[in-house]
mmCIF file of C-alpha atoms in Angstrom:
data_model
loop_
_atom_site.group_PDB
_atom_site.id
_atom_site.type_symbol
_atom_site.label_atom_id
_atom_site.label_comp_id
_atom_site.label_asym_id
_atom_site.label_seq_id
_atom_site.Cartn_x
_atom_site.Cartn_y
_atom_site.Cartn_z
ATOM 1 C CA UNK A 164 83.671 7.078 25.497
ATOM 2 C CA UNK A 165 80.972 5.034 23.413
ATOM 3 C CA UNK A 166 80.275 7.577 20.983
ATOM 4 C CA UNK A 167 77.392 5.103 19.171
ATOM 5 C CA UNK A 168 75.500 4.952 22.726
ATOM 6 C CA UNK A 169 75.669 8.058 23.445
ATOM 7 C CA UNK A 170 74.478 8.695 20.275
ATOM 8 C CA UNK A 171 72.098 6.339 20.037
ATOM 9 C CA UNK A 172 70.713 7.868 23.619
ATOM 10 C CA UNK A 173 70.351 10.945 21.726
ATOM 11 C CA UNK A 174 68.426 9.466 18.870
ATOM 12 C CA UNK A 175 70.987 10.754 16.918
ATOM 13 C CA UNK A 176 72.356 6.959 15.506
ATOM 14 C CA UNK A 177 70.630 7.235 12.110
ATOM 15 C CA UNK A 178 73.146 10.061 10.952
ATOM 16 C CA UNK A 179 76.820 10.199 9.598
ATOM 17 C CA UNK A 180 78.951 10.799 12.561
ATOM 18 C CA UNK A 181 82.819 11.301 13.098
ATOM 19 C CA UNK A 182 85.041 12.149 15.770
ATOM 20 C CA UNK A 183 86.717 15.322 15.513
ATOM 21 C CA UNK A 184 89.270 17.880 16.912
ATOM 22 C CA UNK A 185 92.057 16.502 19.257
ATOM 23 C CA UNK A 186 90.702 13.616 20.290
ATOM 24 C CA UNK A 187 90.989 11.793 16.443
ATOM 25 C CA UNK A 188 94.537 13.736 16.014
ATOM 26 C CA UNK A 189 95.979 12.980 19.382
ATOM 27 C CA UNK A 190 97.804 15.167 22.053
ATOM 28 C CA UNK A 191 94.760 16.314 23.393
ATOM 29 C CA UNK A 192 94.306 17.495 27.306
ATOM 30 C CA UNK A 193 92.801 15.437 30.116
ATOM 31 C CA UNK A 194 90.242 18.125 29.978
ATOM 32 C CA UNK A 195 89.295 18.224 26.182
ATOM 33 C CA UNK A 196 85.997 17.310 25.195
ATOM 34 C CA UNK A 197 85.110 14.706 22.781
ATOM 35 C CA UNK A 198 84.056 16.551 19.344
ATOM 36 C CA UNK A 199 81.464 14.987 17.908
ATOM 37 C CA UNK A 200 79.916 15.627 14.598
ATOM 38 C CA UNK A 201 76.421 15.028 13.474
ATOM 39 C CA UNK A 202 75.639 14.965 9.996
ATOM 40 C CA UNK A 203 72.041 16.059 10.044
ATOM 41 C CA UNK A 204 72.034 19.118 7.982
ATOM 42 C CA UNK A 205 71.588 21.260 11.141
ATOM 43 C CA UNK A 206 73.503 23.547 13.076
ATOM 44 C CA UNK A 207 74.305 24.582 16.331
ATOM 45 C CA UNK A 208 76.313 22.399 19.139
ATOM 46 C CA UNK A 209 75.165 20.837 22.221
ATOM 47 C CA UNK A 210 77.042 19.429 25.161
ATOM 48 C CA UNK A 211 76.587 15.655 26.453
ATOM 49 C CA UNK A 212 78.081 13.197 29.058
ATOM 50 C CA UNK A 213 78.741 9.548 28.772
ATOM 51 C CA UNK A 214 80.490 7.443 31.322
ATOM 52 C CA UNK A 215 81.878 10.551 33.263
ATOM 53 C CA UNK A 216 83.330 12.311 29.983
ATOM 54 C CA UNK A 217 82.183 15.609 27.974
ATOM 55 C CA UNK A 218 81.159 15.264 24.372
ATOM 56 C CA UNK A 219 80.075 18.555 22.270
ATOM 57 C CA UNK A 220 78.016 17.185 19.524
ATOM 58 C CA UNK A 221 77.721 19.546 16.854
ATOM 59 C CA UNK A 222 75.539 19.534 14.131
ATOM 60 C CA UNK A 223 76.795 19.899 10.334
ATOM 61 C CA UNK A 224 76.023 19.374 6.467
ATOM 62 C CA UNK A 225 77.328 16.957 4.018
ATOM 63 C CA UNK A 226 77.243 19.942 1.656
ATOM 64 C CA UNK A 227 79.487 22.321 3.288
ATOM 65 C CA UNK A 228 81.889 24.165 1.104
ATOM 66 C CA UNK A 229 83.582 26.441 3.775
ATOM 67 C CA UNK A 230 87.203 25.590 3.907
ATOM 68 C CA UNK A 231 87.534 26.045 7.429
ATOM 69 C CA UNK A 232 84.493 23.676 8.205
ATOM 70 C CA UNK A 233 86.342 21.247 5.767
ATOM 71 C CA UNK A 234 89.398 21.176 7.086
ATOM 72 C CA UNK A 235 87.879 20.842 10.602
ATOM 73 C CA UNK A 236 86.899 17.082 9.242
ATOM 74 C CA UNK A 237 90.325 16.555 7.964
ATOM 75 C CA UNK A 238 91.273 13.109 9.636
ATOM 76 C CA UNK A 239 87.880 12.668 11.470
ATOM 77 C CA UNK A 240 87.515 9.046 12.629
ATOM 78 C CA UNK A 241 84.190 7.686 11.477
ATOM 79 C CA UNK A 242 82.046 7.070 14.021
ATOM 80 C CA UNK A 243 79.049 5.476 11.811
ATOM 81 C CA UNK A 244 78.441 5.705 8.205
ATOM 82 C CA UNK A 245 75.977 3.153 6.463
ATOM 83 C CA UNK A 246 75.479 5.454 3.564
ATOM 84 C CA UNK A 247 79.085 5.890 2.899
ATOM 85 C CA UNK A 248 78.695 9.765 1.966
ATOM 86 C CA UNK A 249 80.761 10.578 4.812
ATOM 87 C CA UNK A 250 83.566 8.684 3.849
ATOM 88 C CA UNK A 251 83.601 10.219 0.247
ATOM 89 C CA UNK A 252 83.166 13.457 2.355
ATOM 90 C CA UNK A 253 86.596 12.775 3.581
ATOM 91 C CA UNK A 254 88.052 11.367 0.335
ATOM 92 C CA UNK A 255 87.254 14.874 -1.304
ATOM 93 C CA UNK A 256 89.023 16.554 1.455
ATOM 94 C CA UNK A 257 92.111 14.602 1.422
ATOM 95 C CA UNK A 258 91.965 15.297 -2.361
ATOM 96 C CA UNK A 259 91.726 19.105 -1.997
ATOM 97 C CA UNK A 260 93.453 19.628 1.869
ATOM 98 C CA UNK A 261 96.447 21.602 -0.145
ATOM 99 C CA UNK A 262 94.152 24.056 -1.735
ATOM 100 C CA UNK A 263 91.594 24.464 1.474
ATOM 101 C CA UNK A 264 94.115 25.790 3.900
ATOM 102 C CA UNK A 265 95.223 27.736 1.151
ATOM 103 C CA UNK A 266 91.915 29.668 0.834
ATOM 104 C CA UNK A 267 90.911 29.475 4.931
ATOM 105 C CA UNK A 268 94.378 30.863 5.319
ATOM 106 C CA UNK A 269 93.128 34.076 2.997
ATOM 107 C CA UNK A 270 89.967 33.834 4.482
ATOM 108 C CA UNK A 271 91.216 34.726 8.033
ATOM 109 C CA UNK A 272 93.788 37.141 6.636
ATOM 110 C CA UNK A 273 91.181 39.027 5.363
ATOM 111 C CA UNK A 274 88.934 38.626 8.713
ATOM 112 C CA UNK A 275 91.609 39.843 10.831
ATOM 113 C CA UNK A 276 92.016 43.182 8.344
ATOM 114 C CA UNK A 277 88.529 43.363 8.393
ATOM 115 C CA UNK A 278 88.454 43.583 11.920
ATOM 116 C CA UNK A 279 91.093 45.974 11.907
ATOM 117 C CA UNK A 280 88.966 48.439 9.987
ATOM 118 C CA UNK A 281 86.265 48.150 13.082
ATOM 119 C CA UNK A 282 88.296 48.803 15.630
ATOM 120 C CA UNK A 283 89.722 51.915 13.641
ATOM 121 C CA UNK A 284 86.130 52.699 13.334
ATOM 122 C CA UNK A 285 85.245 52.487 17.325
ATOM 123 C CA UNK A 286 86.726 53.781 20.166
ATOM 124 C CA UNK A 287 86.544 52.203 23.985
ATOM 125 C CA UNK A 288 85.793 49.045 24.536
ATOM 126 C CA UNK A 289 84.341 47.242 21.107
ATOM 127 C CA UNK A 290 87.596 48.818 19.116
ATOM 128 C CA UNK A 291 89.931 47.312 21.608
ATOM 129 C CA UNK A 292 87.738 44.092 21.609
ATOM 130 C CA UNK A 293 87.739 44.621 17.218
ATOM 131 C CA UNK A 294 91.381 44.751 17.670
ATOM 132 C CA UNK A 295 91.703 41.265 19.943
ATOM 133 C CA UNK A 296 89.589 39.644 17.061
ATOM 134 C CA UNK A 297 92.103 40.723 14.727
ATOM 135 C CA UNK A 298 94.888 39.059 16.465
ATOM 136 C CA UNK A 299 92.999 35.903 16.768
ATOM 137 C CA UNK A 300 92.272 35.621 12.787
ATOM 138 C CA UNK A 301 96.048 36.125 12.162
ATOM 139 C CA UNK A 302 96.972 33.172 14.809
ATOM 140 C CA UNK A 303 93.981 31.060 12.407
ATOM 141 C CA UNK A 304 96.130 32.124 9.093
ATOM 142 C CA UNK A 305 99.518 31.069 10.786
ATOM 143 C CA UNK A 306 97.965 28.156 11.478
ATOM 144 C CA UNK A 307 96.579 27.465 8.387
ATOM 145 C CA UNK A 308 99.736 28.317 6.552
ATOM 146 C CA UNK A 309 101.340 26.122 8.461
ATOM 147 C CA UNK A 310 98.694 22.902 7.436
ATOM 148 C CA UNK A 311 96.826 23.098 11.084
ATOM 149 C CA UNK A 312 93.912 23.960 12.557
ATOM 150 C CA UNK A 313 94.314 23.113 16.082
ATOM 151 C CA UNK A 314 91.896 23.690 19.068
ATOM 152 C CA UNK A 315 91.639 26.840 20.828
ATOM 153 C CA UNK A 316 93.642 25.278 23.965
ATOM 154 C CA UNK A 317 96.562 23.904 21.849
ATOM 155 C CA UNK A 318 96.747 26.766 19.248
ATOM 156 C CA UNK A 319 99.697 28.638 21.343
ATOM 157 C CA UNK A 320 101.813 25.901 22.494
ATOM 158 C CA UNK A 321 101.222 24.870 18.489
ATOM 159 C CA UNK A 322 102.082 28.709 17.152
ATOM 160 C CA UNK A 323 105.207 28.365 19.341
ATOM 161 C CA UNK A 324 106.778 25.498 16.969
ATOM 162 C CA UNK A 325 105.805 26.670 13.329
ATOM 163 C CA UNK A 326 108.325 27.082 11.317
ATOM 164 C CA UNK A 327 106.143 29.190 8.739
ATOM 165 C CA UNK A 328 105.411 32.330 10.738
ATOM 166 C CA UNK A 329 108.330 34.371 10.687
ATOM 167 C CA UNK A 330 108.080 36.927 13.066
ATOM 168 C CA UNK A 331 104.445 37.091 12.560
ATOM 169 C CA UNK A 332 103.775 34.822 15.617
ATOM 170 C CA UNK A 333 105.485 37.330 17.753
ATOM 171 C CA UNK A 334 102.965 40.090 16.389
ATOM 172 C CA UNK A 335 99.491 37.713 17.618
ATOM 173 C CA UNK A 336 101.701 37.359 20.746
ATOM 174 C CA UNK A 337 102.562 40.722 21.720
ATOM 175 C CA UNK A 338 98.911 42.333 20.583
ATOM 176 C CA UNK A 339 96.513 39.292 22.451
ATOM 177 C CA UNK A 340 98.457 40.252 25.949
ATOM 178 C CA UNK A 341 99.547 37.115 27.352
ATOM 179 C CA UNK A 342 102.195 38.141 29.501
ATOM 180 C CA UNK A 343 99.161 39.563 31.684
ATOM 181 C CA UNK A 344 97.825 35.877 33.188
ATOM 182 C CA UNK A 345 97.509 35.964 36.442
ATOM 183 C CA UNK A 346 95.404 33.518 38.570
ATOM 184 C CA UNK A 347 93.030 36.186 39.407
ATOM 185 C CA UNK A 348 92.675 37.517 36.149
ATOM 186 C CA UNK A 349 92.432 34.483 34.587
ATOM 187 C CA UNK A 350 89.375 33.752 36.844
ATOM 188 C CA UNK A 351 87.465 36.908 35.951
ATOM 189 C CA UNK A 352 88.486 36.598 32.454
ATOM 190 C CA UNK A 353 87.078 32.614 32.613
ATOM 191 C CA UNK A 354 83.863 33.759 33.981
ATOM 192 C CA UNK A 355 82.643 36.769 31.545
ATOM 193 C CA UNK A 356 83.852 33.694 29.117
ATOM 194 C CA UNK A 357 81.237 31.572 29.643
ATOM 195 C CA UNK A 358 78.605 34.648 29.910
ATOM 196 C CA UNK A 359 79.850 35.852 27.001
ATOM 197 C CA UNK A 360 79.396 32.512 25.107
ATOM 198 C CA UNK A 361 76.004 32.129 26.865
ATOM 199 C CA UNK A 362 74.734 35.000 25.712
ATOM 200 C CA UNK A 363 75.519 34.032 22.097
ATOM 201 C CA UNK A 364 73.804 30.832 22.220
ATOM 202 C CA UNK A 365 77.227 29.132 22.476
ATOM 203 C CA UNK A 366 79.034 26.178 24.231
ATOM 204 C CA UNK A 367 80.154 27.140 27.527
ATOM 205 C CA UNK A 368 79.776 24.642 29.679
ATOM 206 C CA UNK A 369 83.389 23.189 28.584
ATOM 207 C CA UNK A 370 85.133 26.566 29.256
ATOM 208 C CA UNK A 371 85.237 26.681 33.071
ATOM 209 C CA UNK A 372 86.817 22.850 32.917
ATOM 210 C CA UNK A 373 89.513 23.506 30.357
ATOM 211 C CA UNK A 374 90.701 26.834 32.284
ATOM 212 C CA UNK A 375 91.027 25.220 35.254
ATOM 213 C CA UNK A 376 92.731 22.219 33.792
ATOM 214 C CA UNK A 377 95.369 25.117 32.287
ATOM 215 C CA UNK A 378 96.064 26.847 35.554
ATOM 216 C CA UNK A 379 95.878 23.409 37.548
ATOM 217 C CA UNK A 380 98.748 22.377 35.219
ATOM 218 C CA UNK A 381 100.905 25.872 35.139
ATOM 219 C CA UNK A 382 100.037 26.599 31.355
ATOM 220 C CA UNK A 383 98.515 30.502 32.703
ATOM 221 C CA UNK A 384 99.638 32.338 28.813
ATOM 222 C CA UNK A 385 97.923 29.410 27.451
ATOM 223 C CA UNK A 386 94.496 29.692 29.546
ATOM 224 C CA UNK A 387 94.548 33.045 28.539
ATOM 225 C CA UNK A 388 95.537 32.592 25.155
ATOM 226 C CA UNK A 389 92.106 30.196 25.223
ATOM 227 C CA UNK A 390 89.721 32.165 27.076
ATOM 228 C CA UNK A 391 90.368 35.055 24.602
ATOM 229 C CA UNK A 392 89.983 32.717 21.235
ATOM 230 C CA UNK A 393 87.049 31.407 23.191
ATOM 231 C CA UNK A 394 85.351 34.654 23.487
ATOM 232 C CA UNK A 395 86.225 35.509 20.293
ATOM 233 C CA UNK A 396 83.173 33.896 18.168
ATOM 234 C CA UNK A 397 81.103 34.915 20.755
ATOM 235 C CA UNK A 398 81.532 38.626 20.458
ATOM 236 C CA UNK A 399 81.719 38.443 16.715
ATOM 237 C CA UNK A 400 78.367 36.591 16.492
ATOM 238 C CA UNK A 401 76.551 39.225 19.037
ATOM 239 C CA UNK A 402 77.882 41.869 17.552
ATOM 240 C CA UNK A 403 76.733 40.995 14.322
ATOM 241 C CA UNK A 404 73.006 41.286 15.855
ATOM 242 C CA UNK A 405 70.577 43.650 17.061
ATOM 243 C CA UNK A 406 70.693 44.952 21.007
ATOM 244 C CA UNK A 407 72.559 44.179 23.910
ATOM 245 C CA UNK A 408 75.059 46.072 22.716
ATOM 246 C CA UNK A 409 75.907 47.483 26.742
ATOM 247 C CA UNK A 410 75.748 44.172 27.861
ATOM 248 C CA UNK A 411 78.215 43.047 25.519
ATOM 249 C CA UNK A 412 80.367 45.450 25.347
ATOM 250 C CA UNK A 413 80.626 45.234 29.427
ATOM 251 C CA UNK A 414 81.199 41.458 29.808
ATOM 252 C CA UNK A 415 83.388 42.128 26.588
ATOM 253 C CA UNK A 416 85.765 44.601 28.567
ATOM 254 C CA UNK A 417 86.959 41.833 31.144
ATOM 255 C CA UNK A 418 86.886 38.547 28.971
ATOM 256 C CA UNK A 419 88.750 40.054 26.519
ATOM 257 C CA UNK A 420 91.460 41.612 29.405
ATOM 258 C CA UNK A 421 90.938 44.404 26.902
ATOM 259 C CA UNK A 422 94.049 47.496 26.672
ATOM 260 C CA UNK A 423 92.585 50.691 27.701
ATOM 261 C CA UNK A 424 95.340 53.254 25.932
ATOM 262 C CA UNK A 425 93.839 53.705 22.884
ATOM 263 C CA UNK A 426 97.148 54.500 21.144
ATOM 264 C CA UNK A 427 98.525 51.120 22.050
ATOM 265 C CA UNK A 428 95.642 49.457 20.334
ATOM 266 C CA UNK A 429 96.082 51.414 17.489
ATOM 267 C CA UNK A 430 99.831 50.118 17.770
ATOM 268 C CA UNK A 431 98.808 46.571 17.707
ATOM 269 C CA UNK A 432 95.902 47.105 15.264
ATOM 270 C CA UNK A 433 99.160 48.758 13.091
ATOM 271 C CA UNK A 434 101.234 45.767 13.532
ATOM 272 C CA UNK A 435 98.453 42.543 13.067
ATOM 273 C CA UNK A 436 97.960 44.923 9.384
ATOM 274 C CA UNK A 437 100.852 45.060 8.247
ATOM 275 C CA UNK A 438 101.026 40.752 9.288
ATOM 276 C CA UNK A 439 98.143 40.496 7.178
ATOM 277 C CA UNK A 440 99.474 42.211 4.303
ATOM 278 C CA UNK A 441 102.914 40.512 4.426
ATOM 279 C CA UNK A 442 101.211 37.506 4.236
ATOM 280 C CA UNK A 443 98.204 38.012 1.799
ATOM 281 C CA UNK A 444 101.119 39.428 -0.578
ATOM 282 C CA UNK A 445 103.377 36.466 -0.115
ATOM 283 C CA UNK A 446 100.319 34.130 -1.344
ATOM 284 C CA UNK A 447 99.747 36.071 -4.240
ATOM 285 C CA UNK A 448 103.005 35.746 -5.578
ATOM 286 C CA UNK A 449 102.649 31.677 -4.888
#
């Protein structure tokens, strides 16, 4: 892809702009899209095409201090950067990469116990969709722990091989439900994805691709593993606003594949907290 056309088609060329994601760190899928970021100062993501390929082209700030962002820029190949602030962007991050996934990694530690507490708090469908959340922030501290922040579609093959997870892999395994994928399910769960992530003002138009890429190529634990981290911003960002809430909370039930015995989410809520404790306690004493 010619990521200064296309940007330049989008009148976009005036900005600092980097290739992110798996495309600048390799081993991505066929089916990946190319993650391009805007410096702009806005926010928000868009989807374009260029010679036959997918680009999301998100929009960002030079003055971000979130250590998740950050880290998301890690290695970013520079696309175009006449002022140079992008590169000293980087520089700072290289600098200070040991200490950010240090502090995303407690950041998502204490997301997932957060989310914990909700689903304690609700009963149906949002606590078993608080408790999937949950999971999801733990597999974001493993990987952080671990130096990575991989994409959605290659965070369980990448969870599989870290050597700093203890058993604590086997905990986001056993509560997200992956030994459920089945082709059918999988479809459902792929379509209340994208309505999900519509409804939240999200990307979805790369969701349907990537899941069918996944099943086309036998990976059905990691298309579900996917469509579940996928859905997971999306329900945290409606529930954090006003109405809708029956709407959500119905699309929720299937993209999530959500349990329905409430004392087997209270199980897994039981075993991502004590995960989260292990873990914030072990990073105390460092």
């Amino acid at each position: 892809m010619d990521a200064k056309k296309l940007l330049a088609d989008l009148g976009m060329s005036g900005h600092p702009a980097g290739l992110a994601g798996c495309r600048a760190s390799g081993g991505h899928f066929e089916a990946c899209a190319h993650d391009i970021v805007v410096f702009d100062g806005g926010s928000g993501s868009e989807t374009a095409e260029s010679g036959g390929e997918t680009a999301v082209v998100r929009h960002a700030s030079l003055s971000e201090t979130r250590s998740g962002r950050l880290l998301g820029y890690d290695r970013m190949q520079v696309i175009c950067d006449e002022s140079w602030e992008l590169h000293m962007l980087l520089a700072r991050i290289s600098q200070r990469r040991q200490m950010l996934y240090a502090d995303h990694t407690r950041h998502c530690l204490v997301e997932s116990l957060l989310c914990c507490q909700k689903s304690r708090q609700h009963s149906g469908v949002p606590g078993s969709c608080w408790q999937k959340c949950a999971s999801y922030y733990l597999a974001d501290a493993i990987c952080a722990l671990n130096s990575g922040v991989p994409g959605s579609s290659h965070m369980l093959d990448a969870l599989r091989g870290m050597q700093k997870a203890g058993g604590h892999v086997e905990t986001v395994t056993r509560t997200v439900g992956t030994e459920r994928a089945t082709p059918t399910l999988l479809e459902r769960m792929s379509k209340s994805a994208v309505g999900l992530a519509d409804m939240a003002g999200l990307v979805s138009k790369t969701i349907g691709s990537k899941c069918a890429y996944l099943m086309k190529n036998s990976m059905p634990s990691d298309c579900y593993f996917y469509l579940c981290y996928s859905s997971r911003e999306s329900f945290v960002s409606l529930m954090g606003a006003s109405g809708k809430k029956p709407d959500i909370e119905h699309i929720s039930k299937t993209a999530f594949d959500i349990e329905s015995d409430p004392n087997m989410v209270m199980q897994h809520v039981e075993l991502v907290e004590a995960s989260c404790n292990e873990l914030l306690g072990e990073s105390h004493q460092k």
